Structures are given as C-alpha cells and as structure tokens.
Short mmCIF file of C-alpha atoms in Angstrom, two decimals:
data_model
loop_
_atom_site.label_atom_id
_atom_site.label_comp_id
_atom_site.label_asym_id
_atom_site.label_seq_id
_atom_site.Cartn_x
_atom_site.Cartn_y
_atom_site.Cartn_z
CA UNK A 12 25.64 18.03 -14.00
CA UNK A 13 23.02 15.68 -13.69
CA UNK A 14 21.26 13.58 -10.11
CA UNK A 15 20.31 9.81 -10.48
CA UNK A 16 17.58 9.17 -7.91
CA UNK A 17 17.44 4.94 -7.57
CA UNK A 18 13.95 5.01 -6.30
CA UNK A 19 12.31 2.19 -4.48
CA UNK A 20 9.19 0.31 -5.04
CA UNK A 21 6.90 -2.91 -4.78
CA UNK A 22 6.41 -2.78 -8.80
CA UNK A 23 2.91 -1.03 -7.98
CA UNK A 24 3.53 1.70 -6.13
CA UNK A 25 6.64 4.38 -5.33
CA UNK A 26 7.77 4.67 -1.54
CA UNK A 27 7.03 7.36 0.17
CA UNK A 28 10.65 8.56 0.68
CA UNK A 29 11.41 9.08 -3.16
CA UNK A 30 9.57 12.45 -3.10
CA UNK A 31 12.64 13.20 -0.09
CA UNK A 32 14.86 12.20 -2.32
CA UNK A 33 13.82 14.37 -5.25
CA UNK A 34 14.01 17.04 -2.36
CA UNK A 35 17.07 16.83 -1.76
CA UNK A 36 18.41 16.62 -5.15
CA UNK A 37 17.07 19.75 -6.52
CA UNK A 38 19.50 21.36 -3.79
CA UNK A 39 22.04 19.67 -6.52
CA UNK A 40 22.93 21.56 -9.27
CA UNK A 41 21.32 20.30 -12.88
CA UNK A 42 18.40 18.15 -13.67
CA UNK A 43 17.35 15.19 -11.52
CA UNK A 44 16.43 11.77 -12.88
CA UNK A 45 14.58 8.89 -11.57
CA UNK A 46 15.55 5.02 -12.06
CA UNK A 47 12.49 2.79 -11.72
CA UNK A 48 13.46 -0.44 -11.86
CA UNK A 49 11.12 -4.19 -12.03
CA UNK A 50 8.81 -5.76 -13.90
CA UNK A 51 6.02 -4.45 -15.49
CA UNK A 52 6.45 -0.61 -13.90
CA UNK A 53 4.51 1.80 -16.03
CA UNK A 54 2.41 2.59 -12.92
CA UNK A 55 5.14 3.37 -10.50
CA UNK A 56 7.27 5.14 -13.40
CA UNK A 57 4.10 7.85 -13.58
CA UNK A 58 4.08 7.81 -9.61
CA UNK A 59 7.35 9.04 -10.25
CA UNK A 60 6.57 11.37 -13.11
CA UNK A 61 4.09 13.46 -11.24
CA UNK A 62 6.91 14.39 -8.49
CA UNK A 63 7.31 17.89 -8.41
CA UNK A 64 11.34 18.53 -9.67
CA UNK A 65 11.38 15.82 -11.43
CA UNK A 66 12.85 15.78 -15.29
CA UNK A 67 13.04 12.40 -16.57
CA UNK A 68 12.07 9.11 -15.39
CA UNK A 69 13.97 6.12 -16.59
CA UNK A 70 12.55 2.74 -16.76
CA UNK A 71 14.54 -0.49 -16.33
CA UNK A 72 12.02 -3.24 -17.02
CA UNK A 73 13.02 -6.55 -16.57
CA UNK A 74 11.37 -9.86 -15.03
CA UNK A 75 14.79 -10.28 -13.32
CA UNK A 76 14.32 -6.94 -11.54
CA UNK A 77 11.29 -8.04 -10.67
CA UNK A 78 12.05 -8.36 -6.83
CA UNK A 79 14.59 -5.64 -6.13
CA UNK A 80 17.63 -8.09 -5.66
CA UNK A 81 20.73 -5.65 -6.13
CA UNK A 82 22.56 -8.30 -7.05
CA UNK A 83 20.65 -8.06 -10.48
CA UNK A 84 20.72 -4.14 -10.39
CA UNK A 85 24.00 -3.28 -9.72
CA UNK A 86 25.17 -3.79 -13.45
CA UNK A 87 22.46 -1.37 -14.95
CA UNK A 88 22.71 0.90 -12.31
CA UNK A 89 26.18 1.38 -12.62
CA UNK A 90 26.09 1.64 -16.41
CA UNK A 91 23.90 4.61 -16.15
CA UNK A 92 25.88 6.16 -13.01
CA UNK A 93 28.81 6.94 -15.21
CA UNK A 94 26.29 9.83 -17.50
CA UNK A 95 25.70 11.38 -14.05
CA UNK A 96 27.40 13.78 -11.52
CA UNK A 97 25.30 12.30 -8.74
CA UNK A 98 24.06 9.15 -7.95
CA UNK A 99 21.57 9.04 -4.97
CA UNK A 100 19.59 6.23 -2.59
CA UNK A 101 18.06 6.32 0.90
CA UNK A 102 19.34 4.71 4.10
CA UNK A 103 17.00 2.25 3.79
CA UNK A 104 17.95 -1.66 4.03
CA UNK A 105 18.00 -1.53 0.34
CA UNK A 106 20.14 1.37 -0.08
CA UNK A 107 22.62 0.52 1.97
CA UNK A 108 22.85 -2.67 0.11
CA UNK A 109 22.86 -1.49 -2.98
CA UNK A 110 24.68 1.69 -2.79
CA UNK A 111 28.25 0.05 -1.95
CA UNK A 112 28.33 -2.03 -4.54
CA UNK A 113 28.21 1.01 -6.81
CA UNK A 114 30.65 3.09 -5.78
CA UNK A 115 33.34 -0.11 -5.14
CA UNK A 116 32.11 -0.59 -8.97
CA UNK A 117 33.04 3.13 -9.85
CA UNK A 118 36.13 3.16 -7.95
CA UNK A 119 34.51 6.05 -5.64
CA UNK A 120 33.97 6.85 -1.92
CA UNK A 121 30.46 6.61 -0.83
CA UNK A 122 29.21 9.46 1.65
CA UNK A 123 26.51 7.91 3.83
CA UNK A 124 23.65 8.82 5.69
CA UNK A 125 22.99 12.38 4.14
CA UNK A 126 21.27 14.85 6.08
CA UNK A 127 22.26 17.86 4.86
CA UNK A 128 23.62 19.32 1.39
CA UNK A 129 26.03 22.31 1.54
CA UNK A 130 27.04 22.17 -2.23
CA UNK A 131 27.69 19.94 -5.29
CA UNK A 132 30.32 18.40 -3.53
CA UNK A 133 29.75 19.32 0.42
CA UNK A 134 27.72 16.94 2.73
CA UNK A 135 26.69 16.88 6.26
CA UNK A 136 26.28 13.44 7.95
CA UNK A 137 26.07 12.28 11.82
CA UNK A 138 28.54 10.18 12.95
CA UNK A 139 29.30 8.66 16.78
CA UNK A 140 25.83 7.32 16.91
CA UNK A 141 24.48 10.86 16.34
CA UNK A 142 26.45 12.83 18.72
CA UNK A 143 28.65 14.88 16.10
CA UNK A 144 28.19 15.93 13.02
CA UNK A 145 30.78 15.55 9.77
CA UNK A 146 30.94 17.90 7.06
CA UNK A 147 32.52 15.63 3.96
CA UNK A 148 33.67 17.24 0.64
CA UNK A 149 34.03 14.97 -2.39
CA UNK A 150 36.48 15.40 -4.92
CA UNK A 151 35.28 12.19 -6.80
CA UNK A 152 33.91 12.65 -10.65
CA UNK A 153 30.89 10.77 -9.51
CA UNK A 154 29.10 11.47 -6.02
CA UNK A 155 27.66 8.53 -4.53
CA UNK A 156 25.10 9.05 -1.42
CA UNK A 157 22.94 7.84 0.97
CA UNK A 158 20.30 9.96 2.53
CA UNK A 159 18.35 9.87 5.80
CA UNK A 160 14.55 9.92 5.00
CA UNK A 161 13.95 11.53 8.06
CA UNK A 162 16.51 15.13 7.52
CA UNK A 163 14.09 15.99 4.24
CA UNK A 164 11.08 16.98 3.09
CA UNK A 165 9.07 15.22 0.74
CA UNK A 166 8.92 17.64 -2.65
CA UNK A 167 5.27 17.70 -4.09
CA UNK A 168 3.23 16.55 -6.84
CA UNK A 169 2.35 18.65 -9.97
CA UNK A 170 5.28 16.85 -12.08
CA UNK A 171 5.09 16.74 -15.65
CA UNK A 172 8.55 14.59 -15.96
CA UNK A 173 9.41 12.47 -19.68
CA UNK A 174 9.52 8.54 -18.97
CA UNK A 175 12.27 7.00 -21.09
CA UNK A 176 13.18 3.34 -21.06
CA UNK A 177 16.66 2.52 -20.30
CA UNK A 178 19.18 -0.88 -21.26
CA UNK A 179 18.80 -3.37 -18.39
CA UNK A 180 21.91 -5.31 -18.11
CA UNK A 181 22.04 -9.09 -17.42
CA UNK A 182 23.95 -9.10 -14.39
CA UNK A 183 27.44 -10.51 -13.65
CA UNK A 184 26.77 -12.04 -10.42
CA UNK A 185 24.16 -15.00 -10.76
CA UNK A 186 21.33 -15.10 -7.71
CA UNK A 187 18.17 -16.51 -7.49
CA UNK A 188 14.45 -15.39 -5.98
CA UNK A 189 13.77 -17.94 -3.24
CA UNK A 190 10.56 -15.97 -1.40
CA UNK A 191 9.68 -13.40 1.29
CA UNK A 192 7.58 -12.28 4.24
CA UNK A 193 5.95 -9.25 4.45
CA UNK A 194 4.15 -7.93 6.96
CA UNK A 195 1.05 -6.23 6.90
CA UNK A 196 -0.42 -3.56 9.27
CA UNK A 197 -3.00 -1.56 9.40
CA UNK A 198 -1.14 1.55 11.16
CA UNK A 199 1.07 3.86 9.64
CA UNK A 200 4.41 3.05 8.37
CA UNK A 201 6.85 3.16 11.17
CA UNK A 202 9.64 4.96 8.57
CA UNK A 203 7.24 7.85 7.45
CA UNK A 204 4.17 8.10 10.38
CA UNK A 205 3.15 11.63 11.66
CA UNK A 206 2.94 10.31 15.19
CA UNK A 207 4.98 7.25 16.85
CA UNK A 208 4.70 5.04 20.12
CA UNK A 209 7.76 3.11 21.32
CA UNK A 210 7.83 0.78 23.85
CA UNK A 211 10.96 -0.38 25.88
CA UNK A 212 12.35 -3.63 27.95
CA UNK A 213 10.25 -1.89 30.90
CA UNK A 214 6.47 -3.15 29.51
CA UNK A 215 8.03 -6.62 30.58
CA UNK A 216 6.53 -8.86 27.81
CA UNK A 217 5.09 -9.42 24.75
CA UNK A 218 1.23 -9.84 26.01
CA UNK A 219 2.31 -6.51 28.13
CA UNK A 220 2.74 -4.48 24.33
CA UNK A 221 -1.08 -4.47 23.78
CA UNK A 222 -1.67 -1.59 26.09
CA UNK A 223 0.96 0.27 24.14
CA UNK A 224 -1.52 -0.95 20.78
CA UNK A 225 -4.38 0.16 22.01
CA UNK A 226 -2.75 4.27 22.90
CA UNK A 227 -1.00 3.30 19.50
CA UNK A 228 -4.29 2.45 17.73
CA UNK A 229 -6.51 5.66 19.49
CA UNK A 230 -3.64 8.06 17.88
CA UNK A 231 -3.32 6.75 14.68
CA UNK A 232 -0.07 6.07 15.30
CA UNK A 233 2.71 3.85 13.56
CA UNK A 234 4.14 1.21 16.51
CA UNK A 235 7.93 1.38 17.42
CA UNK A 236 9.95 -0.71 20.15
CA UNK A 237 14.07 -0.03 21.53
CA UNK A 238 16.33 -2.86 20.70
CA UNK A 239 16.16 -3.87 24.07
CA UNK A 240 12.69 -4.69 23.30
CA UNK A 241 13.15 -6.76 20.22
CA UNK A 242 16.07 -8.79 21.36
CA UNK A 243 13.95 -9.81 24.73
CA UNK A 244 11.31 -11.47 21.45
CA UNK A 245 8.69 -9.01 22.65
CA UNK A 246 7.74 -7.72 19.22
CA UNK A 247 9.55 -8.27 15.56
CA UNK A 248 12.87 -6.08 14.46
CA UNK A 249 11.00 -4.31 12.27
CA UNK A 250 9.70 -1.92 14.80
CA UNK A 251 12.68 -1.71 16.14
CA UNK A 252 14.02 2.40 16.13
CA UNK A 253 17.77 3.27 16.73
CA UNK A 254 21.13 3.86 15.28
CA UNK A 255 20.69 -0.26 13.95
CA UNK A 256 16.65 0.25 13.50
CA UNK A 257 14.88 2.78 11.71
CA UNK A 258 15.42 6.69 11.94
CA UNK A 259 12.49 8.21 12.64
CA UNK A 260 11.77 12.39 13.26
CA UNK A 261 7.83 12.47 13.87
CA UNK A 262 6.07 15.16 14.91
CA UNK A 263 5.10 13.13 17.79
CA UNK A 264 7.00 10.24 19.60
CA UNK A 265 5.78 8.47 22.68
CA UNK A 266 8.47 6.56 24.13
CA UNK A 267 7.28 4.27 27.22
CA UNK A 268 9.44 2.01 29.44
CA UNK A 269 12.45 3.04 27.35
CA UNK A 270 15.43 4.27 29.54
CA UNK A 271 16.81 6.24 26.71
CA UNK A 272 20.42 4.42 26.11
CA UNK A 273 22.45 6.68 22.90
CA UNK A 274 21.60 3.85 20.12
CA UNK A 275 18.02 4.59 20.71
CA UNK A 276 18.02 8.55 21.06
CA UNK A 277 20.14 8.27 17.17
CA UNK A 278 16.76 7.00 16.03
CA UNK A 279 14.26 9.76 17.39
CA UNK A 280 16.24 12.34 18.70
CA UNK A 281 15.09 14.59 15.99
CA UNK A 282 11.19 14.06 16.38
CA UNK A 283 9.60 17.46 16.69
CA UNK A 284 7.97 16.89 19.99
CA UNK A 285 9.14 14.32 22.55
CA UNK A 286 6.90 12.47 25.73
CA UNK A 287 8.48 9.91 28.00
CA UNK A 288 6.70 7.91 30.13
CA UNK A 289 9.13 5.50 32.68
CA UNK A 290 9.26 4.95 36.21
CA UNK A 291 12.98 6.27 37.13
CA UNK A 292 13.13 9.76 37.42
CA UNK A 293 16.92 9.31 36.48
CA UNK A 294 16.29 7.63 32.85
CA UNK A 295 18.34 9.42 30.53
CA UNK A 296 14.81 9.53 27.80
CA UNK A 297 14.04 12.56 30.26
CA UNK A 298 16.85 14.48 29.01
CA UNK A 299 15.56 14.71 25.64
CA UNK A 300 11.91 14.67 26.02
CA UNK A 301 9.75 17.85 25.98
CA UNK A 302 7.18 16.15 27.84
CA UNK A 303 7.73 13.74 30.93
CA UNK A 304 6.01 11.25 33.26
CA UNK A 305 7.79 9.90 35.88
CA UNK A 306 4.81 7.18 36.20
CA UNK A 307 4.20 3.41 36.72
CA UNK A 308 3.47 2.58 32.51
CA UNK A 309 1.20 0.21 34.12
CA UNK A 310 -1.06 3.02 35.93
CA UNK A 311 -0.58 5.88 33.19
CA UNK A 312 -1.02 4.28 29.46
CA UNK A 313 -4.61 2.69 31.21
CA UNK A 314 -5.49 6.18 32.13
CA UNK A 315 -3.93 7.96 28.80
CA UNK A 316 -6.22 6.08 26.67
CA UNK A 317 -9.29 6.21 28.75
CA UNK A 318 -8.55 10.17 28.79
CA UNK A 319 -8.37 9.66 24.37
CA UNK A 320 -11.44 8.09 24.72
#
C-alpha cells in the first residue's frame, strides 16, 4: 500500500497544509509520496523533501502546469493514482476541484472532508453543516480523499525523502491561462493563523471593519468576516469563514457582531478557545464561546485595543 499526497504550491514555495497532509497519511498504512506539480519546481520539491514522513517526492514539471489549472493535471494525476492505494488532497478550493475529477476518472467514490482516519479504509467526516459526524468505509481498490486542514497536525521537518521526476501527460481537455488576482496581506493567513478576528453584519459597514483591523493588527492576528458580512460588500469572500468559507480551528477566535447562525459555527466551532463580543445577550455565538461580552462592539473593541496597548 502506498499514499499519493497532491500537494499545493505557487511554484516557489509548499503550502502550509501539505505538512497536515503528510500527517495524516502516515496514519495510512505504507509509504507516503508527494506530487509536486508546475514549472520549474526543484525548490518546492525539496520543501517537500525535508517533511518529516515523507518517502519520495515526485516531480511533474511542465510549463502547462505552470498555474495549477486541474484541467491540465487531472491526466497525470490520474495516471499515477492507479500505482497507489491512496490518493489524498485538502479541502481547499483546489482540492475540491481537482479531487472529483479523479475519482469520476477512476470509477471510485470520493470521501470528502476528512477529519479523522480510523483505518486503511475507515474515515470520519462531518456532515449536516457540522452537526453529525459520518463514519465511511471504502471498499474501493483506490481511496480517494479530501481532508480538512484544520482536524490535523502539521508533521515536522527533518525529512530526508528521494525526489524522482514523473511523466506529465498532455491533457485531454484543452484550457487556457487567461490571468489572476491575488491578494496580498501582511497578517497571517486566514486558513493556518494561530489567532483569528471575525467580524459580522453587526459592525454595519465597510469603513466600520477598521476597528476590527486595528484589534486584528495589535494581536497578530489573520482577519475573518461571516457570510453575512461579505454578501453586505463589507470586505472580500476571501475572509469569509463557514461551512461555504474557510474552516478554521485557531487557538484563538474573536468573533464580533456575529450572531452565530450554524453555517458560521461549521467554520470555527473547533477553535481551541472561543470570545464573542455582540450586543444581544440571546445570539446563539454565546452558546459556543468560552468567553463572552454582551457589549456595544462600538464601546468594547475601542477599549480592547487601548487595554493591548
């Protein structure tokens, strides 16, 4: 038996959440193997190398897997799924995309969202927005999962792994790079940051989220916002956390003017310590936090960040 991690990557450096990968394959029996895929990826192929539990790396490097389309890695990862037992991605935007594709490919039932591993062929996964939890066995030749960043630990470095290059194969279906936006921050990232502040539909407006930046900013803390928050246009979707946002489980989320609806608590429920901030007693954030503050936002973040001060 042998794990396929497809790990992810701007062609310079390895995210973060491949070492939580890595972690949860070695609870898989045999070795584990990482696909680096792009253009021009020795670097990130020796990130991946020096991941404790790692035993091989394999490169795919191609100038049309230069961007990360999975439309132009499906082929070569599917070739290469059929030498393994288990085939693995996170729940990230380009998992989930990527991830399908493969298992319709190898006639196979994916098993998504991951957050526990009982055996080779038991998994645990949340379904009903987080309210109960599945156990799945697979009977299929080839395992195909996707695994929430925020249910493992990130194995360490001290990796010594081989880095092989692998067949890239042209793919069937024909797409081409148009462009893309990134955007830049100086603060944590929201997926992986030690300590979180959320604001809800209750700071009112856009101007309104700078007080939240500045607690955000004395902390040195990644920013988050509920959906509520990001379809009213006050800040962009990527800060958005919930069952259709990002998962997060930091050791410290702030959640302020959020009234706690279910999608939300899916994305932070699990976050190791919990403070709510909001105005109505009666908001259902309350019955999850550790810490809260039935406060004006208005009157308390002010006096929260003169107190960090």
């Amino acid at each position: 038996m042998k794990t396929l991690i497809v790990a992810e990557h701007s062609n310079q450096t390895l995210k973060a959440d491949t070492a939580k990968a890595v972690s949860a394959a070695a609870q898989l029996s045999g070795e584990v193997h990482v696909l680096v895929a792009g253009h021009q990826v020795g670097g990130v192929a020796e990130q991946a190398a020096a991941i404790a539990g790692v035993d091989q790396v394999i490169t795919l490097d191609n100038e049309a897997a230069a961007h990360s389309l999975v439309e132009s890695l499906t082929d070569s990862v599917v070739a290469l799924a059929k030498d393994y037992s288990h085939v693995l991605a996170m729940s990230s935007s380009f998992g989930k995309d990527l991830m399908p594709r493969v298992a319709a490919l190898l006639d196979v039932a994916q098993v998504s969202d991951v957050i526990a591993i009982e055996s080779d062929d038991t998994f645990i996964h949340p379904i009903y927005a987080g309210n109960a939890l599945e156990t799945v066995q697979s009977f299929d030749d080839i395992k195909v999962l996707t695994l929430r960043a925020s249910a493992f630990d990130a194995a360490g470095e001290g990796g010594s792994a081989a880095v092989v290059a692998g067949d890239f194969v042209a793919p069937s279906v024909q797409t081409e790079f148009v462009g893309e936006e990134l955007s830049v921050s100086e603060r944590p990232d929201l997926g992986n940051a030690d300590i979180v502040v959320s604001g809800g539909r209750g700071l009112g407006s856009a101007e309104n989220f700078a007080i939240l930046e500045q607690l955000a900013d004395k902390l040195g803390a990644a920013m988050g916002a509920s959906r509520a928050a990001v379809d009213a246009g006050f800040v962009a979707n990527d800060l958005q956390v919930g069952q259709t946002g990002k998962i997060v489980a930091p050791s410290l989320y702030i959640a302020v003017g959020i009234s706690g609806a279910i999608q939300h608590l899916a994305g932070m429920k699990d976050s190791k310590v919990i403070v709510a901030i909001n105005k109505d007693p009666e908001a259902p954030i309350f019955q999850v936090a550790d810490y809260g503050l039935a406060a004006d936002l208005f009157e308390a973040l002010p006096e929260l960040t003169e107190l960090l001060n």
